[in-house]
PDB file of C-alpha atoms and ligand atoms in Angstrom:
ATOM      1  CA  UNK A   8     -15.469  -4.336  21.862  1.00 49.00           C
ATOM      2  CA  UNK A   9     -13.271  -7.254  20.787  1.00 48.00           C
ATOM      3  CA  UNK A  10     -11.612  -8.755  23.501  1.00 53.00           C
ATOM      4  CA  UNK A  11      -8.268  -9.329  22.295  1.00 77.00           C
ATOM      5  CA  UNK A  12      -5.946  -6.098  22.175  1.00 82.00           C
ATOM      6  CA  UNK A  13      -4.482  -5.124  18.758  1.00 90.00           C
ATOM      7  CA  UNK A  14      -0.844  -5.878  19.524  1.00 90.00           C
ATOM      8  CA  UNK A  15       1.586  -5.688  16.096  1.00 93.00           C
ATOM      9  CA  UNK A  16       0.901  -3.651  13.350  1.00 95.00           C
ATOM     10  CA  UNK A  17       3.529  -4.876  10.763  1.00 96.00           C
ATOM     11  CA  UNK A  18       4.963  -2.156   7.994  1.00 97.00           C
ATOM     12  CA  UNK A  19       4.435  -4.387   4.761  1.00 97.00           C
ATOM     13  CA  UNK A  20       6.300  -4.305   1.105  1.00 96.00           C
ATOM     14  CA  UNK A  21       3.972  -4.543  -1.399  1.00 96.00           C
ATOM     15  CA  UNK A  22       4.853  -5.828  -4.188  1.00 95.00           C
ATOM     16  CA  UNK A  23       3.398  -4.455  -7.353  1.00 96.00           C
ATOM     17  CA  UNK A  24       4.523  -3.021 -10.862  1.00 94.00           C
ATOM     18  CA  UNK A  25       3.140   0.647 -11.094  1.00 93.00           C
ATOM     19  CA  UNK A  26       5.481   1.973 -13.518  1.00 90.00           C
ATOM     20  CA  UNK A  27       4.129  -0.346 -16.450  1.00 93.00           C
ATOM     21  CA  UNK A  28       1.171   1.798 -16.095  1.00 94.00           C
ATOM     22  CA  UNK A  29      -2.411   1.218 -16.567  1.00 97.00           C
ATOM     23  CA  UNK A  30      -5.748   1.215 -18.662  1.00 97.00           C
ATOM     24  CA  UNK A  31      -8.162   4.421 -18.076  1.00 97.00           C
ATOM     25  CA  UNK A  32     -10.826   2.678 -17.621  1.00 98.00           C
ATOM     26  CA  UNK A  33      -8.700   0.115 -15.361  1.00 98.00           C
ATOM     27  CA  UNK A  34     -12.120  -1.204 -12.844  1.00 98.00           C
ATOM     28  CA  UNK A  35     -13.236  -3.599 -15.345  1.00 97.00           C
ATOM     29  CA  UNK A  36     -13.998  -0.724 -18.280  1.00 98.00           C
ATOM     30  CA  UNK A  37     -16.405   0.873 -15.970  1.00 98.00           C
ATOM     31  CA  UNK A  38     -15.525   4.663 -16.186  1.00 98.00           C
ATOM     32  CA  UNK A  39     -17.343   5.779 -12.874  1.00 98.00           C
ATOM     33  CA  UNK A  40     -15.779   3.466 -10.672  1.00 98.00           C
ATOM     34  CA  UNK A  41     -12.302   4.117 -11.883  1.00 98.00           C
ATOM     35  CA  UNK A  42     -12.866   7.793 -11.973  1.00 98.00           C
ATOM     36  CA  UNK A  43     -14.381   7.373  -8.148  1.00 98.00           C
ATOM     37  CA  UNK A  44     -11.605   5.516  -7.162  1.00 98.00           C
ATOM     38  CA  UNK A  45      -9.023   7.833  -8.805  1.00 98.00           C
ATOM     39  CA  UNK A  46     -10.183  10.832  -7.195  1.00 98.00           C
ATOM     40  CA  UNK A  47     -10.192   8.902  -3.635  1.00 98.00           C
ATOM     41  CA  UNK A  48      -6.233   8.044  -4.200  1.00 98.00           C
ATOM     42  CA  UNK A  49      -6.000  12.236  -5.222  1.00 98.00           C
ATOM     43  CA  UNK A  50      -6.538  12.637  -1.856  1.00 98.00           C
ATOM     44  CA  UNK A  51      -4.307   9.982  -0.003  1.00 98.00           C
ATOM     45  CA  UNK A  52      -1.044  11.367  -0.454  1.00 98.00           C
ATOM     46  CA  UNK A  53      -1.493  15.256   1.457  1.00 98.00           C
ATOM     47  CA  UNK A  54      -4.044  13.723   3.953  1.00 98.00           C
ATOM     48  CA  UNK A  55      -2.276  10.516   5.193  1.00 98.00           C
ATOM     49  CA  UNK A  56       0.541  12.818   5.612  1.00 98.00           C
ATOM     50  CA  UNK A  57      -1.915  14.758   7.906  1.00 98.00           C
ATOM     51  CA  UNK A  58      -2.526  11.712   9.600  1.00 98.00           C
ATOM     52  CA  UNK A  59       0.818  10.588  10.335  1.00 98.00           C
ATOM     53  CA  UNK A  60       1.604  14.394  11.045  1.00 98.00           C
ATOM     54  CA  UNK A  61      -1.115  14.339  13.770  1.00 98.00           C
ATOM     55  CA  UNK A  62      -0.148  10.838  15.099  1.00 98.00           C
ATOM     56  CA  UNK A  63       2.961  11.918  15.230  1.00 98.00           C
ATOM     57  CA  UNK A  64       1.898  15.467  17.357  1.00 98.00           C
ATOM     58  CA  UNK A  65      -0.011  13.409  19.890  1.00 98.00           C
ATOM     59  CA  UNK A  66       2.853  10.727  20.460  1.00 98.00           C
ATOM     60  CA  UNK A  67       5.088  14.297  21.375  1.00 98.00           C
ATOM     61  CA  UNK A  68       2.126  14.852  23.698  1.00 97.00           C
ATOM     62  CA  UNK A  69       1.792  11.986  24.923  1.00 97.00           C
ATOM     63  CA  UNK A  70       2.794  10.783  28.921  1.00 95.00           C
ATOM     64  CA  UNK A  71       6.069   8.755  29.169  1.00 94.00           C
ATOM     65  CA  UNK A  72       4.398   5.590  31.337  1.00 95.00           C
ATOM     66  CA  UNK A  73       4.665   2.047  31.135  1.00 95.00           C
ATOM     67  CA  UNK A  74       1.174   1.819  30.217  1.00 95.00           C
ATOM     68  CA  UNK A  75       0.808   4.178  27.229  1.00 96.00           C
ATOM     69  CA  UNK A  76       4.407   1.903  25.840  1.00 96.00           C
ATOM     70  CA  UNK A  77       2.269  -0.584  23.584  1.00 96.00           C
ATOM     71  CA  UNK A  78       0.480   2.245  21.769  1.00 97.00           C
ATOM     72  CA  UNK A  79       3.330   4.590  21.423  1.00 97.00           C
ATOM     73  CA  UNK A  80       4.801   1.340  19.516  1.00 97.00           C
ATOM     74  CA  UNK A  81       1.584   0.745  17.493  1.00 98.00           C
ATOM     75  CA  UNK A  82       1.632   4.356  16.707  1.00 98.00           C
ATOM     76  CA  UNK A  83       5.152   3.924  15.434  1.00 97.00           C
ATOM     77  CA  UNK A  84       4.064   1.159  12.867  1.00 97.00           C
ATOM     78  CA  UNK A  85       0.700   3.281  11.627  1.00 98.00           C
ATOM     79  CA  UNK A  86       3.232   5.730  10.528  1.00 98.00           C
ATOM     80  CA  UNK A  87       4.936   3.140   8.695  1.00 98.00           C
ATOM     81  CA  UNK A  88       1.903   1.963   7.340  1.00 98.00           C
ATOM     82  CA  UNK A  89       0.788   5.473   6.320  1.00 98.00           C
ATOM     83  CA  UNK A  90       4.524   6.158   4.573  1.00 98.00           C
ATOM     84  CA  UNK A  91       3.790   3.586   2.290  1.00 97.00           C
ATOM     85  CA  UNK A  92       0.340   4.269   1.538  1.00 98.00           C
ATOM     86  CA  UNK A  93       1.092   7.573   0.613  1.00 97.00           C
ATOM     87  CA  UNK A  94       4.357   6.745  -1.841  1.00 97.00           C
ATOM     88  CA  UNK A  95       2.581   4.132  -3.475  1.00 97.00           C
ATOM     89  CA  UNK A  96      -0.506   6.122  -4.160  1.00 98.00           C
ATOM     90  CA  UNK A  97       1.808   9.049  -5.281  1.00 97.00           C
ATOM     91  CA  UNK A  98       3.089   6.676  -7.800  1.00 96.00           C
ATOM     92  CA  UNK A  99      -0.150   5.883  -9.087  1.00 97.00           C
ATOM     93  CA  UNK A 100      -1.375   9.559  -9.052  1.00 98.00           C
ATOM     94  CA  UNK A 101       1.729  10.344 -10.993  1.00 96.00           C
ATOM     95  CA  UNK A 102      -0.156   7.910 -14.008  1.00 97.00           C
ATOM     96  CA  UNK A 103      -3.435   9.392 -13.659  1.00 98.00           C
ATOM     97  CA  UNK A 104      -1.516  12.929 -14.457  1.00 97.00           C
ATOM     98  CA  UNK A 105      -0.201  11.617 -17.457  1.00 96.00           C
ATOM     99  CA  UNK A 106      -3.611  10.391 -18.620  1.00 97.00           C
ATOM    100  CA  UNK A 107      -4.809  13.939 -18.518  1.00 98.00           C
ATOM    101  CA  UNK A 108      -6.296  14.089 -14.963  1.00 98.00           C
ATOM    102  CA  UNK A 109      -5.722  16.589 -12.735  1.00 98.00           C
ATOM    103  CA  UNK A 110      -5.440  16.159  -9.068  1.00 98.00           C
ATOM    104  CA  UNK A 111      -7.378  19.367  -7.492  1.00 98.00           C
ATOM    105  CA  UNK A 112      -7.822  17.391  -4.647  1.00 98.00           C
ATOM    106  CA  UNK A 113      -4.551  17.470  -2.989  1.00 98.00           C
ATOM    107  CA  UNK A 114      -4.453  21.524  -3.305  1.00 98.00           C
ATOM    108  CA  UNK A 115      -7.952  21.721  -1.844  1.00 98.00           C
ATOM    109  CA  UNK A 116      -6.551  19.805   1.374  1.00 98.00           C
ATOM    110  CA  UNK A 117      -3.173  21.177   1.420  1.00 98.00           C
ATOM    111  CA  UNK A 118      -4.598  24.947   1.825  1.00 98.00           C
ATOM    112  CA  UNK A 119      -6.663  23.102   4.776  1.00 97.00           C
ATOM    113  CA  UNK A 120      -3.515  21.291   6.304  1.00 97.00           C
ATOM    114  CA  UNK A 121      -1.810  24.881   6.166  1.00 97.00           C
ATOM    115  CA  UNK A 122      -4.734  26.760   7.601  1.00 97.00           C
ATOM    116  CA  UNK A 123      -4.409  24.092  10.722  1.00 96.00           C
ATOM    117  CA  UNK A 124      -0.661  25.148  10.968  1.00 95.00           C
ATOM    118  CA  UNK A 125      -1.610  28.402  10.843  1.00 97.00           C
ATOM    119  CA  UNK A 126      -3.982  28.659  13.403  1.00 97.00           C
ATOM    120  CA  UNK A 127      -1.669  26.246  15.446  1.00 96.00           C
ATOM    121  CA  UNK A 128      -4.715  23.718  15.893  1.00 97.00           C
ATOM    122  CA  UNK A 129      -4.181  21.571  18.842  1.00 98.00           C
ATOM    123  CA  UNK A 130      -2.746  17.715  19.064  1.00 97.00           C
ATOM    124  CA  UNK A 131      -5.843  16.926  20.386  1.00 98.00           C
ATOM    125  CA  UNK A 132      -8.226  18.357  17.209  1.00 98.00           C
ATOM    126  CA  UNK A 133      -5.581  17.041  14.591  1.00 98.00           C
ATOM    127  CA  UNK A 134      -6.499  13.594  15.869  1.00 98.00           C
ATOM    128  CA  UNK A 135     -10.430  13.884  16.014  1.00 98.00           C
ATOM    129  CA  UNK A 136      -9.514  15.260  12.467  1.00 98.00           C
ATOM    130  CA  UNK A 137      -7.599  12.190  11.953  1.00 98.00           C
ATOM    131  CA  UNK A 138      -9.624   9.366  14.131  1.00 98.00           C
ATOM    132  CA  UNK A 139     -12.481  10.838  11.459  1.00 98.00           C
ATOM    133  CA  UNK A 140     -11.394  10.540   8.611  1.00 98.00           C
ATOM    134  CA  UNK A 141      -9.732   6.807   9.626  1.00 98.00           C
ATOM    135  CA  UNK A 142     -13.132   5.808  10.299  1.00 98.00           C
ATOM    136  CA  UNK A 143     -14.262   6.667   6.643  1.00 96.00           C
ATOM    137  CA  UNK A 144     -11.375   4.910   5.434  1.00 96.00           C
ATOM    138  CA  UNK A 145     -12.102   1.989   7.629  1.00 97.00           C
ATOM    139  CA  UNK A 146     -16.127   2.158   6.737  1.00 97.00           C
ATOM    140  CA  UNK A 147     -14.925   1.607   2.681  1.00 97.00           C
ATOM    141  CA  UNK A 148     -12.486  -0.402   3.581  1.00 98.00           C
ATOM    142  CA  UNK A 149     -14.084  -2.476   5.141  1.00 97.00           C
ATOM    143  CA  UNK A 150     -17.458  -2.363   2.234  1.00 97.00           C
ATOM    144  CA  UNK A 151     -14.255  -3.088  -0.332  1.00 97.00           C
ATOM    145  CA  UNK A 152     -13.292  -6.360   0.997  1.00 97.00           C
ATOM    146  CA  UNK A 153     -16.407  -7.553   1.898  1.00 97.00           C
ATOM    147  CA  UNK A 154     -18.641  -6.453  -1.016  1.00 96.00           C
ATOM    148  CA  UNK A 155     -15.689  -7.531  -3.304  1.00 96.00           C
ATOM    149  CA  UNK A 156     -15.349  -3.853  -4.602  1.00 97.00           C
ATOM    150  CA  UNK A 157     -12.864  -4.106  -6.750  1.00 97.00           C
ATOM    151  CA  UNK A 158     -13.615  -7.318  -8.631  1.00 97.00           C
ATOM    152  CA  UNK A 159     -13.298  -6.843 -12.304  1.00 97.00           C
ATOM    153  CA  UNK A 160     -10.727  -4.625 -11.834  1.00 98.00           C
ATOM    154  CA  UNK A 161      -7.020  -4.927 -13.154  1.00 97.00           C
ATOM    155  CA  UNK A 162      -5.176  -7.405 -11.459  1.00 96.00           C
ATOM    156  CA  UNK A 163      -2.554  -5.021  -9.728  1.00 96.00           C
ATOM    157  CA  UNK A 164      -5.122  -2.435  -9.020  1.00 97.00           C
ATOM    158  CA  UNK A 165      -6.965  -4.896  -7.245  1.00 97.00           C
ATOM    159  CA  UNK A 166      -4.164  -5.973  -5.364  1.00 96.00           C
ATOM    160  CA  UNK A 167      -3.525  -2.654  -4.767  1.00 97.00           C
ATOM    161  CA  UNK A 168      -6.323  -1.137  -3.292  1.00 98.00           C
ATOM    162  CA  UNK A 169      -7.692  -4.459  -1.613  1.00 98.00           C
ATOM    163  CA  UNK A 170      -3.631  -4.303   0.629  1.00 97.00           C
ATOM    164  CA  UNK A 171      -4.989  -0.893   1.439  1.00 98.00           C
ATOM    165  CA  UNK A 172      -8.429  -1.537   2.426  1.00 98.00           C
ATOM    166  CA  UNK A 173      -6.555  -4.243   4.711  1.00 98.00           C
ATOM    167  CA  UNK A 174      -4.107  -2.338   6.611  1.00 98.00           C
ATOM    168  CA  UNK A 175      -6.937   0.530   6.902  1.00 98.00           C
ATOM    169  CA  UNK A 176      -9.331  -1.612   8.563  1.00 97.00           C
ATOM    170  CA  UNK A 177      -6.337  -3.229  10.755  1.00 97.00           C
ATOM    171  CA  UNK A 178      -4.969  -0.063  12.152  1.00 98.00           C
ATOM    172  CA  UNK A 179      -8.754   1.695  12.585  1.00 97.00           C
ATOM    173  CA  UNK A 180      -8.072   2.261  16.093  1.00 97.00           C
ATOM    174  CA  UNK A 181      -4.848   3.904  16.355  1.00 98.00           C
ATOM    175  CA  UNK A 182      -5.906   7.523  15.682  1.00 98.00           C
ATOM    176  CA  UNK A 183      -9.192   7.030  18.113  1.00 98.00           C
ATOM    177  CA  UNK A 184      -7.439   5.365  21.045  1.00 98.00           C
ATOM    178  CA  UNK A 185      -4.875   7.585  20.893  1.00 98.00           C
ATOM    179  CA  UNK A 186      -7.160  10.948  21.133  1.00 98.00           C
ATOM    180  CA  UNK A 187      -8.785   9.273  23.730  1.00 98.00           C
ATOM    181  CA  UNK A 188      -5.825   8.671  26.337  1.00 98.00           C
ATOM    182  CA  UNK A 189      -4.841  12.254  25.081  1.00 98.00           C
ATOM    183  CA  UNK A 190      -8.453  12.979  27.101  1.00 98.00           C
ATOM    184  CA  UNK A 191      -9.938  13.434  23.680  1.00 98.00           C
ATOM    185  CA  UNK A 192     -14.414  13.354  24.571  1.00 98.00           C
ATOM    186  CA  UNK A 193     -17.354  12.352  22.081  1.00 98.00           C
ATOM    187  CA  UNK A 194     -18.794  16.021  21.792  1.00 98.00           C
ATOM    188  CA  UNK A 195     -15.695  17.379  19.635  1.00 98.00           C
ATOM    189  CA  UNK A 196     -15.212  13.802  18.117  1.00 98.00           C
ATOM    190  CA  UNK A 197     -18.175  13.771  16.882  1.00 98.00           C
ATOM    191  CA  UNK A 198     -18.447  17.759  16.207  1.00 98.00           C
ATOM    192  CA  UNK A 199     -15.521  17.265  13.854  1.00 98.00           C
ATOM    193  CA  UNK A 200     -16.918  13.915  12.208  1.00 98.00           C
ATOM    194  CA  UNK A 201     -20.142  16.055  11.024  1.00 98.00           C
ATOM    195  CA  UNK A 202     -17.544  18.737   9.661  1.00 97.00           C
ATOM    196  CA  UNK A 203     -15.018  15.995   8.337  1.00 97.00           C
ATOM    197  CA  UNK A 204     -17.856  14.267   6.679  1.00 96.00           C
ATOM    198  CA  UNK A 205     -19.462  17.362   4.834  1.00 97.00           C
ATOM    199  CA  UNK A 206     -15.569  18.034   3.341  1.00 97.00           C
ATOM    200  CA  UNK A 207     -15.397  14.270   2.146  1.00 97.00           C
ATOM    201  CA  UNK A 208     -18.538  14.084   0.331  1.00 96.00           C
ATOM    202  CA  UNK A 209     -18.337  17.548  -0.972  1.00 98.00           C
ATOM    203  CA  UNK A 210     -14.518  17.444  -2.417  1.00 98.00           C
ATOM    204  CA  UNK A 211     -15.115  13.498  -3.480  1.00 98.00           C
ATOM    205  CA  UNK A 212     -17.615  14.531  -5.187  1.00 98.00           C
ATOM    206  CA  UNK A 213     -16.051  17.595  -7.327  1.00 98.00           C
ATOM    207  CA  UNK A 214     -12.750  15.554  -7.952  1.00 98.00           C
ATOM    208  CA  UNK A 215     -14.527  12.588  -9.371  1.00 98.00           C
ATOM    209  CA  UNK A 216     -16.994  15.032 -11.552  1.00 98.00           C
ATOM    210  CA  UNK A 217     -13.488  16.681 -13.443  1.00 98.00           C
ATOM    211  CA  UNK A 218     -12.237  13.129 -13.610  1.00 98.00           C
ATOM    212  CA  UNK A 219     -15.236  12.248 -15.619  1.00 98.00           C
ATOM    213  CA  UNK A 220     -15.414  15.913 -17.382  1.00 98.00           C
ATOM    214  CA  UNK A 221     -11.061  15.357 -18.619  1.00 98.00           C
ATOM    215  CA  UNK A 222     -12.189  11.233 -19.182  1.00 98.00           C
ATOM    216  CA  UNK A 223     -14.932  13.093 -21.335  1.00 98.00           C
ATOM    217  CA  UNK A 224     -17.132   9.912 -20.216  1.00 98.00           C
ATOM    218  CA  UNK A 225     -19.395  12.285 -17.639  1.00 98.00           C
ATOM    219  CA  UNK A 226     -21.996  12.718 -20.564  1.00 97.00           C
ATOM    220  CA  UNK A 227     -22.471   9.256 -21.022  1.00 98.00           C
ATOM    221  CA  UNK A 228     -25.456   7.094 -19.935  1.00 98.00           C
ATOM    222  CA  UNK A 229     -23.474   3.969 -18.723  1.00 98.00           C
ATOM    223  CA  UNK A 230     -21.803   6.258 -16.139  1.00 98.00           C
ATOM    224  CA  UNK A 231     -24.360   7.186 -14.632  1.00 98.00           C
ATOM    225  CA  UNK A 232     -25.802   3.338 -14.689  1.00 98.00           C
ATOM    226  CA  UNK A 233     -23.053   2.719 -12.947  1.00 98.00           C
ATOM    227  CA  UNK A 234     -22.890   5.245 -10.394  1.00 98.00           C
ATOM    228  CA  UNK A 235     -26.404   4.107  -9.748  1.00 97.00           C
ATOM    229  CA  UNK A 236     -25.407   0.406  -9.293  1.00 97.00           C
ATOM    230  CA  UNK A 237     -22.301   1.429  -6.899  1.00 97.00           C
ATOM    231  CA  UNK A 238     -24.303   4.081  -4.775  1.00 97.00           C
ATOM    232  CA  UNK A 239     -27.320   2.264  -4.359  1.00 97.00           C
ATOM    233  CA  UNK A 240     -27.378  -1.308  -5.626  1.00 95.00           C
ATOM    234  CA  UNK A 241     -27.658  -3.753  -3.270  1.00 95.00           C
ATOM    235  CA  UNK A 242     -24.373  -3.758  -2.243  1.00 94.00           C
ATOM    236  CA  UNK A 243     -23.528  -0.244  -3.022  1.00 94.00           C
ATOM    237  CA  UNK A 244     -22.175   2.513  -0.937  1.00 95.00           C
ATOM    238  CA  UNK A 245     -25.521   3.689   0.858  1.00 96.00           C
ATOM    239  CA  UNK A 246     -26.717   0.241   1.920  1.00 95.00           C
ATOM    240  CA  UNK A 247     -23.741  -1.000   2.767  1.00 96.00           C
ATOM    241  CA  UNK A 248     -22.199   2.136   4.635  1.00 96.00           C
ATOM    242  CA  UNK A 249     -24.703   4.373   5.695  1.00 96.00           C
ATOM    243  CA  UNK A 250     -24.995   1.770   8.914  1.00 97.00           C
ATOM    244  CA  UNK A 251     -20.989   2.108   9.822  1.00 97.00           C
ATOM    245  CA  UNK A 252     -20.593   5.776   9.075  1.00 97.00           C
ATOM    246  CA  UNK A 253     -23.494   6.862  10.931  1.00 97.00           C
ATOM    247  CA  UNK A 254     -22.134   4.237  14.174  1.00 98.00           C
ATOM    248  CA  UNK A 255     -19.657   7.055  14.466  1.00 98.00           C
ATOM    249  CA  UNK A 256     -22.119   9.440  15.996  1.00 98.00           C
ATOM    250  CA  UNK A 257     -22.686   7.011  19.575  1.00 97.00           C
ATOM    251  CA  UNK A 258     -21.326   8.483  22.211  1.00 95.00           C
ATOM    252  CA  UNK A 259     -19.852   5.360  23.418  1.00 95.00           C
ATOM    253  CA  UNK A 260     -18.686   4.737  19.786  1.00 98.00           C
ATOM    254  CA  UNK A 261     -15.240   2.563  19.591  1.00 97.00           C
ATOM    255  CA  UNK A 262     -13.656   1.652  16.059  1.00 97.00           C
ATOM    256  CA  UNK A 263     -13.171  -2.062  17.471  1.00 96.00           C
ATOM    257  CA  UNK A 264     -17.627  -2.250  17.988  1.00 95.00           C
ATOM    258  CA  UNK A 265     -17.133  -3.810  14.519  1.00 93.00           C
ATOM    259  CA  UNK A 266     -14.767  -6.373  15.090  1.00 92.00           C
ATOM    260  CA  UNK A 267     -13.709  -7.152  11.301  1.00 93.00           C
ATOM    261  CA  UNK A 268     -10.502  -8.112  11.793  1.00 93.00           C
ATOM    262  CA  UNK A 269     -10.660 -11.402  10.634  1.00 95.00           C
ATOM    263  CA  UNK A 270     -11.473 -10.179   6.797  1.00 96.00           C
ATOM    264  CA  UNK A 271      -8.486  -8.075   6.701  1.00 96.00           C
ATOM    265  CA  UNK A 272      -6.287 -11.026   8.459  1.00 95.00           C
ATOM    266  CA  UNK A 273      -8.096 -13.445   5.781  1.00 96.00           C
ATOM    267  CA  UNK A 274      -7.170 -10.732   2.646  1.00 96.00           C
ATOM    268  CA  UNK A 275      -3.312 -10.618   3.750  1.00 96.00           C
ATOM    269  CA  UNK A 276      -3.117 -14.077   4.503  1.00 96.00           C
ATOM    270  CA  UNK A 277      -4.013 -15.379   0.829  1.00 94.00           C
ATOM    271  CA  UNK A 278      -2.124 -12.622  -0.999  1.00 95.00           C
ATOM    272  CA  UNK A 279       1.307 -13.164   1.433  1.00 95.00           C
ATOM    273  CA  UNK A 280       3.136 -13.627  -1.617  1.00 96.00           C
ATOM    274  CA  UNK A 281       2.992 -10.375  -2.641  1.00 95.00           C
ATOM    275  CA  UNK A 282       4.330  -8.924   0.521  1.00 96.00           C
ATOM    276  CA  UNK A 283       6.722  -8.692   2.917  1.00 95.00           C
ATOM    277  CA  UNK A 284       7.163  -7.537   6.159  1.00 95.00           C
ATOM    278  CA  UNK A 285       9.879  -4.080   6.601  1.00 92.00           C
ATOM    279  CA  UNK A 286       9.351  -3.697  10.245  1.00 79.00           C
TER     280      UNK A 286
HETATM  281 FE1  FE2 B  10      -3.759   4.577   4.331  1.00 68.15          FE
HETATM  282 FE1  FE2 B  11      -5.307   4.925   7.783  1.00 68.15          FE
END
C-alpha cells in the first residue's frame, strides 16, 4: 500500500466545448472504439449517481469521531467529482441521441438502482456495489492513460475522457475504504465483484452491439479489426486488464496495491489549463 494517505480530492472545472458537437466516428474514424466508448458514457450518468447515492448512504452511517473526519471530507469531494462526471457525460449522451443512438443502458441500470430501493439494500451492499464498480473504472482508467487509449481521438474527446480516467484513478479508494470502516469484509466484496462484473460485461456488451447496429458499421470488417486490435492487441483490454481486474479477488486486496497515482497527477498537471479547481 502506498505510504502516503490520499489527503485532497479537488472538485475540478473542466473546460471543454460539448455543445459544438462531434464527428460519429470521433476516436480517430475508428467506429468500434467510438461506439465502445459511447456505450461506456450511456452508463455514467444513472450509475455515478448510484455511486454518489451510496457514498452518500454510508457517510449517514457513518460514526461521528475525530478519526473517520478526513474521509467524511474526501467523501464530500468524490461526490463533487461524481456531480460533474455525470453532467458532463449527460451532455455528451445528449449528442450521441441526436446522432441516432439510443441509450438502453441507462434504463437497464435504472430498473436495477430501483430494485435496490425497493428491497431497501443496505449502506453496506450499495458500497461493495459501488467500491466494484470504482475498481473497473479505475482498472480502464488507469489502461487509458497509460496505454494512451484515446490517442487519435478528437481533441476535446480526448481531453475529455483522459480528465475522467484521472479523477477515477485518483479517488479509487473512496468507495473501498469507506465500506471497510463501515465493517464491510472480502467475502461479500468480492461476492458482489463476481456479480458486478458479469452485469458490466454483459450490458457493455449489448449497448455497444446497437451502437454499431443504429451506426450501421457492425457488418463491417474493419470493426471487427478493430475490436480485435483493442481487446487483444498488445496493449488491448485483456492483456492489459485482465491482471488489475482479477487483483480484485485477494482477500487482502486494497485499491492503493497499485499505486498509480503519479500518472493521474502527471495527466492533470500538463492539461491545468483546461481546468480549474470549484472546491
Ligand atoms: Fe466518474
Ligand atoms: Fe468514480
Amino acid at each position: 500500500m502506498t505510504t502516503q494517505p490520499l489527503t485532497d480530492l479537488p472538485v475540478r472545472k473542466l473546460s471543454i466545448d460539448l455543445a459544438s458537437g462531434f464527428a460519429r466516428h470521433w476516436h480517430g474514424g475508428d467506429a468500434y472504439r467510438s461506439m465502445y466508448f459511447n456505450a461506456l458514457s450511456m452508463s455514467f450518468p444513472v450509475g455515478e449517481q448510484f455511486f454518489i447515492d451510496s457514498v452518500r448512504a454510508g457517510v449517514a452511517v457513518l460514526e461521528d469521531k475525530p478519526q473517520h473526519a478526513a474521509l467524511r471530507a474526501l467523501c464530500v469531494q468524490f461526490i463533487g467529482q461524481e456531480s460533474t462526471h455525470r453532467h458532463l457525460h449527460g451532455l455528451y449522451n445528449r449528442h450521441l441521441e441526436g446522432q441516432g443512438l439510443r441509450n438502453r443502458w441507462q434504463h437497464w441500470a435504472q430498473r436495477r438502482v430501483e430494485r435496490c430501493r425497493r428491497i431497501g439494500l443496505s449502506p453496506l451492499n450499495q458500497l461493495a456495489v459501488t467500491a466494484a464498480y470504482e475498481h473497473f473504472t479505475a482498472a480502464l482508467a488507469d489502461a487509458t492513460l497509460r496505454y494512451q487509449w484515446m490517442e487519435g481521438a478528437e481533441e476535446k474527446l480526448q481531453r475529455m475522457w483522459n480528465w475522467h480516467a484521472a479523477e477515477e484513478m485518483e479517488h479509487k479508494t473512496i468507495a473501498f475504504d469507506l465500506y471497510r470502516v463501515l465493517g464491510g469484509g472480502s467475502l461479500r466484496r468480492i461476492a458482489w465483484y463476481v456479480y458486478v462484473f458479469a452485469i458490466f460485461a454483459t450490458e457493455s456488451s449489448w449497448q455497444t452491439l446497437d451502437n454499431l447496429r443504429r451506426d450501421r458499421s457492425l457488418w463491417r470488417l474493419a470493426t471487427w479489426g478493430s475490436a480485435w486490435r483493442f481487446w487483444c492487441g498488445g496493449q488491448g483490454m485483456l492483456r492489459r486488464c485482465t491482471g488489475p481486474l482479477l487483483a480484485y479477488l485477494r482477500p487482502g486486496f486494497h485499491p492503493d496495491d497499485d499505486d498509480n497515482r503519479a500518472l493521474s497527477a502527471q495527466w492533470l498537471a500538463r492539461y491545468s489549463a483546461y481546468w480549474t479547481r470549484l472546491k
